[in-house]
Coordinates of N, CA, C and O in Angstrom, one line a residue:
G1 N 0.7 -1.1 -0.1 CA 0.0 0.2 -0.1 C 0.8 1.1 0.3 O 1.8 1.4 -0.9
S2 N 0.3 2.4 1.0 CA 0.7 3.7 1.1 C 2.6 3.4 1.3 O 3.6 4.2 0.8
Q3 N 3.3 2.4 2.7 CA 3.8 2.3 2.8 C 5.1 2.1 1.3 O 6.1 2.3 1.5
L4 N 4.4 1.2 0.7 CA 5.3 0.3 -0.6 C 6.0 1.7 -1.2 O 6.7 1.9 -2.2
L5 N 4.4 2.5 -1.8 CA 4.8 3.9 -2.2 C 5.7 4.7 -2.1 O 6.7 4.7 -2.2
C6 N 5.5 5.1 -0.8 CA 6.6 5.8 -0.2 C 8.5 5.2 -0.2 O 9.0 6.2 -0.5
I7 N 8.6 3.6 -0.2 CA 10.1 3.3 -0.4 C 9.9 3.8 -1.9 O 11.3 4.5 -2.3
L8 N 9.5 3.5 -2.8 CA 9.4 3.3 -4.6 C 9.7 5.2 -4.5 O 10.4 5.5 -5.7
Q9 N 9.3 5.8 -4.5 CA 9.6 7.4 -4.7 C 9.2 8.1 -3.4 O 8.8 7.4 -2.2
P10 N 9.2 9.1 -2.9 CA 9.8 10.2 -2.0 C 8.1 10.1 -1.6 O 7.5 11.0 -2.7
C11 N 7.7 10.4 0.2 CA 6.2 11.0 0.2 C 6.5 12.1 0.1 O 7.3 13.0 0.7
I12 N 5.0 13.1 0.3 CA 5.2 14.4 0.3 C 5.6 15.2 1.1 O 6.2 15.9 1.2
G13 N 5.5 14.4 2.9 CA 5.9 15.6 4.2 C 7.5 15.2 4.1 O 7.7 16.2 3.9
Q14 N 8.3 14.1 3.2 CA 9.7 14.3 2.9 C 10.0 15.3 2.1 O 10.7 16.2 2.1
L15 N 9.1 15.4 0.8 CA 9.2 16.2 -0.2 C 9.1 17.9 0.5 O 10.1 18.4 0.3
L16 N 8.5 18.1 1.4 CA 8.3 19.0 2.3 C 9.1 19.4 3.3 O 9.5 21.1 2.5
L17 N 9.4 18.6 3.7 CA 10.7 18.7 5.0 C 11.7 19.1 4.0 O 12.7 19.9 4.7
E18 N 11.9 18.3 3.2 CA 13.4 18.5 2.5 C 13.2 20.0 1.5 O 14.3 21.4 2.0
D19 N 11.6 20.3 1.5 CA 12.0 22.1 1.0 C 11.9 22.6 2.6 O 12.8 24.2 1.8
V20 N 11.7 22.3 3.1 CA 11.8 23.6 4.2 C 13.3 23.9 5.0 O 13.7 25.2 5.3
V21 N 13.9 22.4 4.8 CA 15.2 22.8 4.9 C 15.9 23.8 4.0 O 17.0 24.5 4.4
A22 N 16.2 23.2 3.1 CA 16.7 24.1 1.8 C 16.7 25.1 2.2 O 17.1 26.3 2.1
Q23 N 14.9 25.9 2.1 CA 14.3 27.8 2.3 C 14.9 28.1 4.2 O 15.8 28.8 3.8
A24 N 15.0 27.2 4.3 CA 15.7 27.9 5.6 C 17.0 27.9 5.8 O 18.1 28.7 6.6
T25 N 17.7 27.0 5.0 CA 19.2 26.8 5.2 C 19.6 27.8 4.1 O 20.6 29.0 4.3
L26 N 19.3 28.5 2.7 CA 18.9 29.7 1.9 C 19.2 30.8 3.0 O 19.8 32.2 2.6
A27 N 17.8 30.7 4.0 CA 18.4 32.2 4.8 C 18.7 32.4 6.1 O 18.8 33.4 6.7
G28 N 19.7 31.1 6.3 CA 20.4 31.6 7.0 C 20.2 31.0 8.4 O 20.8 31.4 9.4
H29 N 18.8 30.2 8.7 CA 19.2 29.9 10.0 C 19.3 29.1 10.1 O 20.2 28.0 9.8
P30 N 19.8 29.2 11.6 CA 20.5 28.3 12.2 C 20.5 26.4 12.7 O 21.3 25.6 13.2
D31 N 18.7 26.3 12.6 CA 18.6 25.6 13.1 C 16.8 25.3 12.5 O 16.2 26.6 12.4
I32 N 16.3 24.1 13.2 CA 14.9 24.2 12.7 C 13.9 23.3 13.7 O 14.6 22.4 14.6
R33 N 13.3 23.4 14.3 CA 12.6 23.2 15.4 C 11.1 23.5 15.3 O 10.5 23.8 14.8
L34 N 10.1 21.8 16.2 CA 9.1 22.2 15.6 C 8.8 20.8 16.9 O 9.8 20.3 17.4
S35 N 7.8 20.8 16.9 CA 7.2 19.9 17.8 C 5.7 18.6 17.0 O 5.7 19.1 16.3
Y36 N 5.6 17.6 18.6 CA 4.8 16.3 17.7 C 4.1 16.2 18.7 O 5.2 16.5 19.8
L37 N 3.2 15.1 19.3 CA 2.3 14.9 20.4 C 3.2 13.8 20.6 O 3.0 12.7 19.7
D38 N 3.6 13.6 21.8 CA 4.2 12.6 22.7 C 3.0 11.0 22.1 O 1.8 11.6 22.1
G39 N 3.7 10.2 22.3 CA 2.2 9.2 21.2 C 2.9 8.8 19.9 O 2.6 7.8 19.0
N40 N 3.3 10.5 19.2 CA 3.1 10.1 17.4 C 4.2 8.9 17.6 O 5.1 9.8 16.9
E41 N 4.2 7.3 17.0 CA 5.9 7.3 16.7 C 5.7 7.2 15.7 O 6.9 7.4 15.0
G42 N 4.8 7.5 14.9 CA 5.1 8.2 13.1 C 6.5 8.9 12.8 O 6.9 9.1 12.1
A43 N 5.8 10.3 13.7 CA 6.6 11.5 13.7 C 7.6 11.4 14.3 O 8.3 11.8 13.7
A44 N 7.3 10.4 15.8 CA 8.8 10.5 15.9 C 10.0 9.6 14.7 O 10.9 9.9 14.9
R45 N 9.4 8.7 14.4 CA 10.3 8.0 13.4 C 10.7 8.8 12.0 O 12.4 8.8 11.8
F46 N 9.2 9.7 11.5 CA 9.7 10.7 10.6 C 10.8 11.4 11.1 O 12.1 11.9 10.4
Y47 N 10.9 12.2 12.2 CA 11.7 13.5 12.4 C 13.3 12.5 13.1 O 14.1 13.4 12.3
A48 N 13.2 11.7 13.6 CA 14.8 11.0 13.5 C 15.7 10.8 12.4 O 16.6 11.0 12.7
A49 N 14.6 10.5 11.5 CA 15.3 10.0 10.3 C 15.6 11.0 9.6 O 16.6 10.6 8.8
A50 N 14.7 12.1 9.9 CA 15.6 12.9 8.9 C 16.5 14.1 9.6 O 17.0 15.1 9.2
G51 N 17.1 13.8 10.3 CA 17.9 13.9 11.9 C 17.9 15.2 13.0 O 18.7 15.7 13.4
F52 N 16.6 15.0 13.6 CA 16.0 15.6 14.3 C 16.6 15.2 15.6 O 15.9 13.7 15.8
T53 N 17.1 15.4 16.4 CA 16.9 15.4 18.2 C 16.4 15.7 19.0 O 16.0 16.9 18.5
E54 N 15.7 15.4 19.8 CA 14.6 15.8 21.0 C 15.7 17.1 21.8 O 16.2 16.7 22.4
L55 N 14.6 17.8 21.6 CA 15.4 19.3 22.2 C 14.5 19.4 24.4 O 15.4 19.3 25.4
H56 N 13.5 19.2 24.4 CA 13.0 19.5 25.2 C 11.3 18.7 25.0 O 10.6 18.5 24.4
R57 N 10.8 18.4 26.4 CA 9.2 17.8 26.2 C 8.6 19.3 26.9 O 8.8 19.9 28.3
E58 N 7.6 19.4 26.8 CA 6.6 20.5 27.1 C 5.0 20.0 27.6 O 4.3 19.7 26.6
H59 N 4.8 20.2 28.9 CA 3.3 19.2 29.3 C 2.5 20.2 29.1 O 2.9 21.5 29.5
S60 N 1.4 19.2 28.3 CA 0.7 20.1 28.1 C -0.8 20.3 28.6 O -1.5 21.1 29.0
G61 N -1.2 19.2 29.5 CA -2.0 19.5 30.9 C -3.4 18.7 30.4 O -3.6 19.0 29.1
H62 N -3.7 18.7 31.1 CA -5.5 18.3 31.2 C -5.9 17.1 30.0 O -6.8 17.0 29.1
G63 N -4.9 16.2 30.5 CA -4.9 15.2 29.9 C -5.0 15.1 27.8 O -4.4 13.6 27.1
I64 N -4.2 15.9 27.3 CA -3.5 16.5 26.2 C -2.0 15.5 26.9 O -1.3 16.1 27.2
P65 N -1.7 14.8 25.6 CA -0.2 14.4 25.2 C 1.2 15.8 25.3 O 0.5 16.8 24.6
D66 N 2.2 15.7 25.7 CA 2.8 16.4 25.9 C 3.5 16.6 24.5 O 3.6 16.1 23.7
S67 N 3.9 17.5 24.3 CA 4.2 18.4 23.0 C 6.0 17.7 23.3 O 6.7 18.6 24.1
V68 N 6.0 17.3 22.4 CA 7.8 16.8 21.9 C 8.7 17.5 21.0 O 8.2 17.5 19.6
W69 N 9.4 18.5 21.3 CA 9.9 19.6 21.0 C 11.6 19.1 20.1 O 12.1 18.7 20.9
V70 N 11.5 18.7 18.9 CA 13.0 18.3 18.4 C 13.6 19.9 17.6 O 13.0 20.4 17.2
V71 N 14.8 19.4 17.3 CA 16.0 20.3 16.4 C 16.5 19.8 15.6 O 16.9 18.3 15.8
R72 N 16.8 20.2 14.4 CA 17.7 20.2 13.6 C 18.9 21.1 12.9 O 18.2 22.3 12.4
E73 N 20.1 20.9 14.1 CA 20.8 21.9 12.9 C 21.0 21.8 11.7 O 21.2 20.8 11.1
L74 N 20.8 23.3 10.7 CA 21.7 23.1 9.5 C 22.7 24.1 9.2 O 23.1 24.4 10.0
S75 N 23.2 23.2 8.2 CA 24.9 23.3 8.0 C 24.3 24.3 7.2 O 23.6 24.4 5.7
Q76 N 25.6 25.7 7.4 CA 25.4 26.7 6.6 C 26.5 27.1 5.9 O 27.5 26.7 5.8
E77 N 26.0 26.3 4.4 CA 27.2 26.3 3.3 C 27.5 27.8 2.8 O 26.7 28.4 2.6
T78 N 28.8 28.1 2.7 CA 29.2 29.1 1.9 C 29.8 29.3 0.8 O 30.5 28.2 -0.2
S79 N 29.5 30.3 0.0 CA 30.1 29.7 -1.4 C 31.4 31.0 -1.7 O 31.4 31.8 -1.3

């Protein structure tokens, strides 16, 4: 199904993230930080595979899962 398709060709999420990384790098940003909800193992695997590491967790309260904040350092290539 869809997982096989993602193996054979890039998934939309991967393409979008690659574009965000490229644009942020061109703009001179030192890193990208984002969050996902604790328990979303698909997001955890996706971002880990894309080079993100956990930065911290933010307690959401009221039965809402914690936010897991991750960061990816960007290489600033000079010409």
